[in-house]
Amino acid sequence: YFNKVTDCGCFGDAVKLTPWESFTKDVVLLVLILLLFYGKKYIQPVFIAKTSMAILLVSLLACVLFVNQVINHLPSIDFRPYKLGANISEGMSVPADAPKAIFEYAWTFDVDGERTTIVTQGEYPTVDGEFIEVETKEIQKGYEPPIHDFTIEEAGVDMAKQLLSEDNLVMVIAYDLAKSNFKVFQEVKDVTDRAISKGYKVIGMSASNEEWSTPVIDEYGLGFPFYFTDETTLKTIVRSNPGVLVLERGTIKQKVHYNDMDELLFLN
């Protein structure tokens, strides 16, 4: 029941806090709130009422405009491992000197009618008895690369390594085709046709099966196949549904929301 939540999600990937760091933050904020609450009679407004109202309205408008911007385009700052300039292959690699996970194995045997448990670091114990069960417990977490759940599957075969080695690769990402904005797929076709004419390899990536991808390909005349990738992974890459990425040998060079596909540049 312990150590199930390893970091606080208050600030996402922007600021990662352990549960104890998050608790400390809350205690500090509580103290500050108490100071404000008990000292409220000493707090005087800096501006007159009209000025304060104007500041409030301007702040509200700025918040609405900012939210609209990041919903209909991409976030102003990308804290995820798939940000511009990131190399996906490198993000999946594990350094040779990286710490490895250490597991503890609790082997249970029936020895002369009694249950006996022997704990090892993995090796099978030499016991004169009948094996019953083994329980595994991770006692030291190993290194986990920033990108650890990325695959590009075709018929159950992971094609990620091969595709990420392409000199020029365009990824059309639609994490759920059932929820995609189909109004923009004609523009997706135009953009990807232009990329193909420039010599780019183009692929689609979705968590939807062929029952969804095949009709979309046929209806819009798309010149590329769809591969399977986990939906959560695709949402991590880009929230836009669909969204488009341009890569050079695994490095993300361009990433756009479907509202910004006209900004894509394809070089000969």
mmCIF file of C-alpha atoms in Angstrom:
data_model
loop_
_atom_site.group_PDB
_atom_site.id
_atom_site.type_symbol
_atom_site.label_atom_id
_atom_site.label_comp_id
_atom_site.label_asym_id
_atom_site.label_seq_id
_atom_site.Cartn_x
_atom_site.Cartn_y
_atom_site.Cartn_z
ATOM 1 C CA TYR A 1 0.000 0.000 0.000
ATOM 2 C CA PHE A 2 3.037 2.264 0.136
ATOM 3 C CA ASN A 3 5.082 3.962 -2.610
ATOM 4 C CA LYS A 4 2.288 3.512 -5.152
ATOM 5 C CA VAL A 5 2.264 7.221 -6.065
ATOM 6 C CA THR A 6 5.815 8.294 -6.857
ATOM 7 C CA ASP A 7 5.247 11.906 -7.883
ATOM 8 C CA CYS A 8 2.691 14.661 -7.516
ATOM 9 C CA GLY A 9 0.668 15.573 -10.586
ATOM 10 C CA CYS A 10 -0.027 19.170 -9.522
ATOM 11 C CA PHE A 11 2.215 20.697 -12.187
ATOM 12 C CA GLY A 12 2.498 17.793 -14.621
ATOM 13 C CA ASP A 13 5.928 17.387 -16.184
ATOM 14 C CA ALA A 14 6.722 21.080 -15.685
ATOM 15 C CA VAL A 15 7.654 20.607 -12.010
ATOM 16 C CA LYS A 16 7.855 17.076 -10.658
ATOM 17 C CA LEU A 17 7.428 16.752 -6.897
ATOM 18 C CA THR A 18 7.653 13.696 -4.699
ATOM 19 C CA PRO A 19 4.702 13.110 -2.345
ATOM 20 C CA TRP A 20 6.705 14.521 0.585
ATOM 21 C CA GLU A 21 7.750 17.586 -1.425
ATOM 22 C CA SER A 22 4.114 18.120 -2.374
ATOM 23 C CA PHE A 23 3.077 17.780 1.287
ATOM 24 C CA THR A 24 5.711 20.340 2.316
ATOM 25 C CA LYS A 25 4.455 22.708 -0.376
ATOM 26 C CA ASP A 26 0.898 22.372 0.957
ATOM 27 C CA VAL A 27 2.037 23.078 4.528
ATOM 28 C CA VAL A 28 3.860 26.246 3.413
ATOM 29 C CA LEU A 29 0.804 27.395 1.451
ATOM 30 C CA LEU A 30 -1.434 26.669 4.446
ATOM 31 C CA VAL A 31 0.742 28.854 6.693
ATOM 32 C CA LEU A 32 0.621 31.691 4.157
ATOM 33 C CA ILE A 33 -3.160 31.338 3.838
ATOM 34 C CA LEU A 34 -3.547 31.502 7.628
ATOM 35 C CA LEU A 35 -1.454 34.687 7.698
ATOM 36 C CA LEU A 36 -3.726 36.213 5.066
ATOM 37 C CA PHE A 37 -6.876 35.059 6.846
ATOM 38 C CA TYR A 38 -5.979 36.366 10.293
ATOM 39 C CA GLY A 39 -4.316 39.481 8.936
ATOM 40 C CA LYS A 40 -7.044 40.411 6.464
ATOM 41 C CA LYS A 41 -8.047 43.481 8.496
ATOM 42 C CA TYR A 42 -4.620 44.944 7.786
ATOM 43 C CA ILE A 43 -4.847 44.395 4.024
ATOM 44 C CA GLN A 44 -5.714 47.531 2.091
ATOM 45 C CA PRO A 45 -6.444 47.725 -1.670
ATOM 46 C CA VAL A 46 -3.633 49.154 -3.786
ATOM 47 C CA PHE A 47 -5.957 50.487 -6.496
ATOM 48 C CA ILE A 48 -9.356 52.126 -6.490
ATOM 49 C CA ALA A 49 -12.398 49.962 -7.259
ATOM 50 C CA LYS A 50 -12.584 50.845 -10.980
ATOM 51 C CA THR A 51 -8.904 50.131 -11.545
ATOM 52 C CA SER A 52 -9.162 46.818 -9.694
ATOM 53 C CA MET A 53 -12.161 45.832 -11.822
ATOM 54 C CA ALA A 54 -10.296 46.752 -15.007
ATOM 55 C CA ILE A 55 -7.306 44.635 -13.946
ATOM 56 C CA LEU A 56 -9.646 41.739 -13.171
ATOM 57 C CA LEU A 57 -11.342 41.928 -16.582
ATOM 58 C CA VAL A 58 -8.035 42.211 -18.456
ATOM 59 C CA SER A 59 -6.653 39.225 -16.527
ATOM 60 C CA LEU A 60 -9.783 37.203 -17.260
ATOM 61 C CA LEU A 61 -9.595 38.068 -20.961
ATOM 62 C CA ALA A 62 -5.907 37.126 -21.081
ATOM 63 C CA CYS A 63 -6.664 33.754 -19.467
ATOM 64 C CA VAL A 64 -9.494 33.035 -21.919
ATOM 65 C CA LEU A 65 -7.324 33.950 -24.916
ATOM 66 C CA PHE A 66 -4.427 31.846 -23.643
ATOM 67 C CA VAL A 67 -6.644 28.801 -23.033
ATOM 68 C CA ASN A 68 -8.164 29.204 -26.497
ATOM 69 C CA GLN A 69 -4.655 29.379 -27.989
ATOM 70 C CA VAL A 70 -3.403 26.166 -26.401
ATOM 71 C CA ILE A 71 -6.633 24.275 -27.143
ATOM 72 C CA ASN A 72 -6.778 25.207 -30.823
ATOM 73 C CA HIS A 73 -3.026 25.043 -31.364
ATOM 74 C CA LEU A 74 -0.197 23.429 -29.385
ATOM 75 C CA PRO A 75 1.040 24.295 -25.873
ATOM 76 C CA SER A 76 3.321 27.319 -25.652
ATOM 77 C CA ILE A 77 5.904 25.218 -23.775
ATOM 78 C CA ASP A 78 6.179 21.464 -24.274
ATOM 79 C CA PHE A 79 7.526 19.630 -21.216
ATOM 80 C CA ARG A 80 7.007 16.132 -22.623
ATOM 81 C CA PRO A 81 9.799 13.912 -24.015
ATOM 82 C CA TYR A 82 8.402 14.411 -27.531
ATOM 83 C CA LYS A 83 9.097 18.143 -27.720
ATOM 84 C CA LEU A 84 10.714 19.824 -30.713
ATOM 85 C CA GLY A 85 14.351 18.841 -31.036
ATOM 86 C CA ALA A 86 13.951 15.598 -29.088
ATOM 87 C CA ASN A 87 15.270 12.394 -30.632
ATOM 88 C CA ILE A 88 12.866 9.529 -29.982
ATOM 89 C CA SER A 89 15.478 6.796 -30.433
ATOM 90 C CA GLU A 90 17.815 8.467 -27.952
ATOM 91 C CA GLY A 91 14.913 8.977 -25.560
ATOM 92 C CA MET A 92 14.318 5.210 -25.531
ATOM 93 C CA SER A 93 17.963 4.260 -24.994
ATOM 94 C CA VAL A 94 19.336 3.074 -21.659
ATOM 95 C CA PRO A 95 22.922 4.107 -20.756
ATOM 96 C CA ALA A 96 25.337 1.233 -20.201
ATOM 97 C CA ASP A 97 26.064 2.414 -16.658
ATOM 98 C CA ALA A 98 22.420 3.055 -15.762
ATOM 99 C CA PRO A 99 21.277 1.512 -12.466
ATOM 100 C CA LYS A 100 19.352 -1.704 -12.946
ATOM 101 C CA ALA A 101 16.274 -2.755 -11.042
ATOM 102 C CA ILE A 102 16.866 -5.113 -8.130
ATOM 103 C CA PHE A 103 14.224 -7.680 -7.318
ATOM 104 C CA GLU A 104 13.701 -9.856 -4.294
ATOM 105 C CA TYR A 105 12.251 -13.331 -4.788
ATOM 106 C CA ALA A 106 10.405 -15.084 -1.986
ATOM 107 C CA TRP A 107 10.315 -18.815 -2.773
ATOM 108 C CA THR A 108 7.836 -20.944 -0.855
ATOM 109 C CA PHE A 109 8.333 -24.695 -0.494
ATOM 110 C CA ASP A 110 6.628 -27.530 1.330
ATOM 111 C CA VAL A 111 9.358 -29.092 3.448
ATOM 112 C CA ASP A 112 8.219 -32.101 5.453
ATOM 113 C CA GLY A 113 4.672 -30.767 5.560
ATOM 114 C CA GLU A 114 5.629 -27.231 6.601
ATOM 115 C CA ARG A 115 5.668 -24.107 4.436
ATOM 116 C CA THR A 116 9.176 -22.690 4.225
ATOM 117 C CA THR A 117 10.012 -19.367 2.538
ATOM 118 C CA ILE A 118 13.487 -18.567 1.258
ATOM 119 C CA VAL A 119 14.388 -15.098 -0.053
ATOM 120 C CA THR A 120 16.974 -14.677 -2.835
ATOM 121 C CA GLN A 121 18.014 -12.077 -5.398
ATOM 122 C CA GLY A 122 16.764 -14.268 -8.224
ATOM 123 C CA GLU A 123 18.641 -17.551 -8.075
ATOM 124 C CA TYR A 124 16.583 -20.677 -7.513
ATOM 125 C CA PRO A 125 17.311 -22.000 -4.011
ATOM 126 C CA THR A 126 18.457 -25.525 -3.363
ATOM 127 C CA VAL A 127 15.768 -26.960 -1.124
ATOM 128 C CA ASP A 128 14.772 -30.516 -0.370
ATOM 129 C CA GLY A 129 11.064 -29.888 -0.699
ATOM 130 C CA GLU A 130 8.150 -29.316 -3.075
ATOM 131 C CA PHE A 131 7.924 -25.896 -4.741
ATOM 132 C CA ILE A 132 4.653 -24.058 -4.050
ATOM 133 C CA GLU A 133 4.986 -20.477 -5.304
ATOM 134 C CA VAL A 134 7.269 -17.489 -5.736
ATOM 135 C CA GLU A 135 6.530 -13.817 -5.079
ATOM 136 C CA THR A 136 8.580 -11.063 -6.685
ATOM 137 C CA LYS A 137 9.138 -7.642 -5.124
ATOM 138 C CA GLU A 138 11.077 -4.719 -6.593
ATOM 139 C CA ILE A 139 13.312 -3.370 -3.836
ATOM 140 C CA GLN A 140 15.266 -0.887 -5.952
ATOM 141 C CA LYS A 141 13.894 0.833 -9.026
ATOM 142 C CA GLY A 142 16.128 0.822 -12.070
ATOM 143 C CA TYR A 143 16.666 3.517 -14.681
ATOM 144 C CA GLU A 144 13.601 4.262 -16.779
ATOM 145 C CA PRO A 145 14.255 6.139 -20.035
ATOM 146 C CA PRO A 146 12.129 9.235 -20.749
ATOM 147 C CA ILE A 147 10.448 7.336 -23.591
ATOM 148 C CA HIS A 148 9.643 3.774 -22.510
ATOM 149 C CA ASP A 149 6.300 2.934 -24.099
ATOM 150 C CA PHE A 150 6.785 3.905 -27.750
ATOM 151 C CA THR A 151 6.039 1.367 -30.490
ATOM 152 C CA ILE A 152 4.913 1.517 -34.110
ATOM 153 C CA GLU A 153 3.263 -1.835 -34.709
ATOM 154 C CA GLU A 154 2.235 -3.561 -37.913
ATOM 155 C CA ALA A 155 0.509 -6.926 -37.453
ATOM 156 C CA GLY A 156 2.020 -7.151 -33.976
ATOM 157 C CA VAL A 157 5.569 -6.413 -35.164
ATOM 158 C CA ASP A 158 7.278 -3.289 -33.810
ATOM 159 C CA MET A 159 8.587 -1.247 -36.755
ATOM 160 C CA ALA A 160 9.764 1.724 -34.662
ATOM 161 C CA LYS A 161 13.513 1.195 -35.063
ATOM 162 C CA GLN A 162 13.252 0.864 -38.840
ATOM 163 C CA LEU A 163 10.924 3.835 -39.323
ATOM 164 C CA LEU A 164 12.818 6.143 -36.963
ATOM 165 C CA SER A 165 15.949 5.591 -39.048
ATOM 166 C CA GLU A 166 14.276 7.220 -42.071
ATOM 167 C CA ASP A 167 16.018 10.389 -43.235
ATOM 168 C CA ASN A 168 12.677 12.173 -43.579
ATOM 169 C CA LEU A 169 9.551 10.869 -41.883
ATOM 170 C CA VAL A 170 6.092 12.385 -41.505
ATOM 171 C CA MET A 171 3.817 11.051 -38.760
ATOM 172 C CA VAL A 172 0.083 11.705 -38.963
ATOM 173 C CA ILE A 173 -1.134 11.005 -35.431
ATOM 174 C CA ALA A 174 -4.798 10.378 -34.668
ATOM 175 C CA TYR A 175 -4.984 8.715 -31.268
ATOM 176 C CA ASP A 176 -8.660 7.813 -31.793
ATOM 177 C CA LEU A 177 -10.046 7.967 -35.317
ATOM 178 C CA ALA A 178 -13.596 7.787 -33.977
ATOM 179 C CA LYS A 179 -13.004 11.165 -32.290
ATOM 180 C CA SER A 180 -10.902 12.754 -35.038
ATOM 181 C CA ASN A 181 -11.835 15.980 -36.772
ATOM 182 C CA PHE A 182 -12.685 14.542 -40.192
ATOM 183 C CA LYS A 183 -13.156 18.020 -41.650
ATOM 184 C CA VAL A 184 -9.372 18.395 -41.852
ATOM 185 C CA PHE A 185 -8.511 15.054 -43.465
ATOM 186 C CA GLN A 186 -8.698 16.537 -46.945
ATOM 187 C CA GLU A 187 -5.989 18.963 -45.880
ATOM 188 C CA VAL A 188 -4.095 16.036 -44.338
ATOM 189 C CA LYS A 189 -4.174 14.367 -47.761
ATOM 190 C CA ASP A 190 -2.945 17.524 -49.502
ATOM 191 C CA VAL A 191 -0.112 18.011 -47.006
ATOM 192 C CA THR A 192 1.000 14.382 -47.040
ATOM 193 C CA ASP A 193 0.815 14.169 -50.845
ATOM 194 C CA ARG A 194 3.145 17.159 -50.971
ATOM 195 C CA ALA A 195 5.489 15.460 -48.515
ATOM 196 C CA ILE A 196 5.481 12.229 -50.528
ATOM 197 C CA SER A 197 6.283 14.163 -53.706
ATOM 198 C CA LYS A 198 9.314 15.592 -51.891
ATOM 199 C CA GLY A 199 10.559 12.111 -51.019
ATOM 200 C CA TYR A 200 9.295 11.889 -47.440
ATOM 201 C CA LYS A 201 8.110 8.637 -45.900
ATOM 202 C CA VAL A 202 4.591 9.175 -44.506
ATOM 203 C CA ILE A 203 2.838 6.990 -41.948
ATOM 204 C CA GLY A 204 -0.300 7.212 -39.861
ATOM 205 C CA MET A 205 -0.329 6.264 -36.181
ATOM 206 C CA SER A 206 -3.473 5.455 -34.235
ATOM 207 C CA ALA A 207 -4.827 3.259 -31.472
ATOM 208 C CA SER A 208 -7.848 2.534 -33.667
ATOM 209 C CA ASN A 209 -8.045 -0.759 -35.551
ATOM 210 C CA GLU A 210 -8.382 -1.392 -39.294
ATOM 211 C CA GLU A 211 -12.168 -1.142 -39.077
ATOM 212 C CA TRP A 212 -11.617 2.590 -38.595
ATOM 213 C CA SER A 213 -8.384 3.242 -40.478
ATOM 214 C CA THR A 214 -9.279 1.485 -43.748
ATOM 215 C CA PRO A 215 -12.492 3.504 -44.391
ATOM 216 C CA VAL A 216 -10.631 6.742 -43.602
ATOM 217 C CA ILE A 217 -7.852 5.853 -46.052
ATOM 218 C CA ASP A 218 -10.378 4.940 -48.745
ATOM 219 C CA GLU A 219 -12.697 7.924 -48.242
ATOM 220 C CA TYR A 220 -9.975 10.557 -48.355
ATOM 221 C CA GLY A 221 -7.579 8.753 -50.691
ATOM 222 C CA LEU A 222 -4.732 8.872 -48.202
ATOM 223 C CA GLY A 223 -1.419 7.699 -49.624
ATOM 224 C CA PHE A 224 -0.066 6.144 -46.453
ATOM 225 C CA PRO A 225 -0.880 3.241 -44.079
ATOM 226 C CA PHE A 226 -1.817 3.423 -40.414
ATOM 227 C CA TYR A 227 0.237 1.676 -37.733
ATOM 228 C CA PHE A 228 -0.847 0.847 -34.191
ATOM 229 C CA THR A 229 0.495 2.786 -31.206
ATOM 230 C CA ASP A 230 -0.872 2.954 -27.675
ATOM 231 C CA GLU A 231 -3.445 5.734 -27.243
ATOM 232 C CA THR A 232 -1.834 7.212 -24.132
ATOM 233 C CA THR A 233 1.516 7.393 -25.914
ATOM 234 C CA LEU A 234 -0.056 9.189 -28.876
ATOM 235 C CA LYS A 235 -1.773 11.691 -26.573
ATOM 236 C CA THR A 236 1.590 12.323 -24.939
ATOM 237 C CA ILE A 237 3.169 13.035 -28.324
ATOM 238 C CA VAL A 238 0.478 15.471 -29.486
ATOM 239 C CA ARG A 239 -3.020 16.192 -28.166
ATOM 240 C CA SER A 240 -4.316 17.352 -31.527
ATOM 241 C CA ASN A 241 -6.462 14.696 -33.207
ATOM 242 C CA PRO A 242 -5.064 14.564 -35.844
ATOM 243 C CA GLY A 243 -1.649 16.166 -35.453
ATOM 244 C CA VAL A 244 1.395 16.036 -37.723
ATOM 245 C CA LEU A 245 5.085 15.553 -36.910
ATOM 246 C CA VAL A 246 8.087 15.820 -39.218
ATOM 247 C CA LEU A 247 11.200 13.886 -38.189
ATOM 248 C CA GLU A 248 14.754 13.595 -39.462
ATOM 249 C CA ARG A 249 16.328 10.284 -38.429
ATOM 250 C CA GLY A 250 14.206 10.184 -35.287
ATOM 251 C CA THR A 251 14.591 13.846 -34.310
ATOM 252 C CA ILE A 252 11.382 15.877 -34.154
ATOM 253 C CA LYS A 253 11.834 18.919 -36.383
ATOM 254 C CA GLN A 254 8.235 20.089 -36.751
ATOM 255 C CA LYS A 255 5.037 19.407 -34.822
ATOM 256 C CA VAL A 256 1.707 21.058 -35.574
ATOM 257 C CA HIS A 257 -1.947 21.048 -34.588
ATOM 258 C CA TYR A 258 -4.359 20.341 -37.436
ATOM 259 C CA ASN A 259 -5.200 24.052 -37.456
ATOM 260 C CA ASP A 260 -1.583 24.855 -38.351
ATOM 261 C CA MET A 261 -0.791 22.339 -41.085
ATOM 262 C CA ASP A 262 -0.175 25.183 -43.539
ATOM 263 C CA GLU A 263 2.983 25.982 -41.545
ATOM 264 C CA LEU A 264 4.659 22.681 -42.451
ATOM 265 C CA LEU A 265 7.747 22.904 -44.642
ATOM 266 C CA PHE A 266 9.087 20.016 -46.723
ATOM 267 C CA LEU A 267 12.546 20.314 -48.236
ATOM 268 C CA ASN A 268 13.777 18.455 -51.316
#
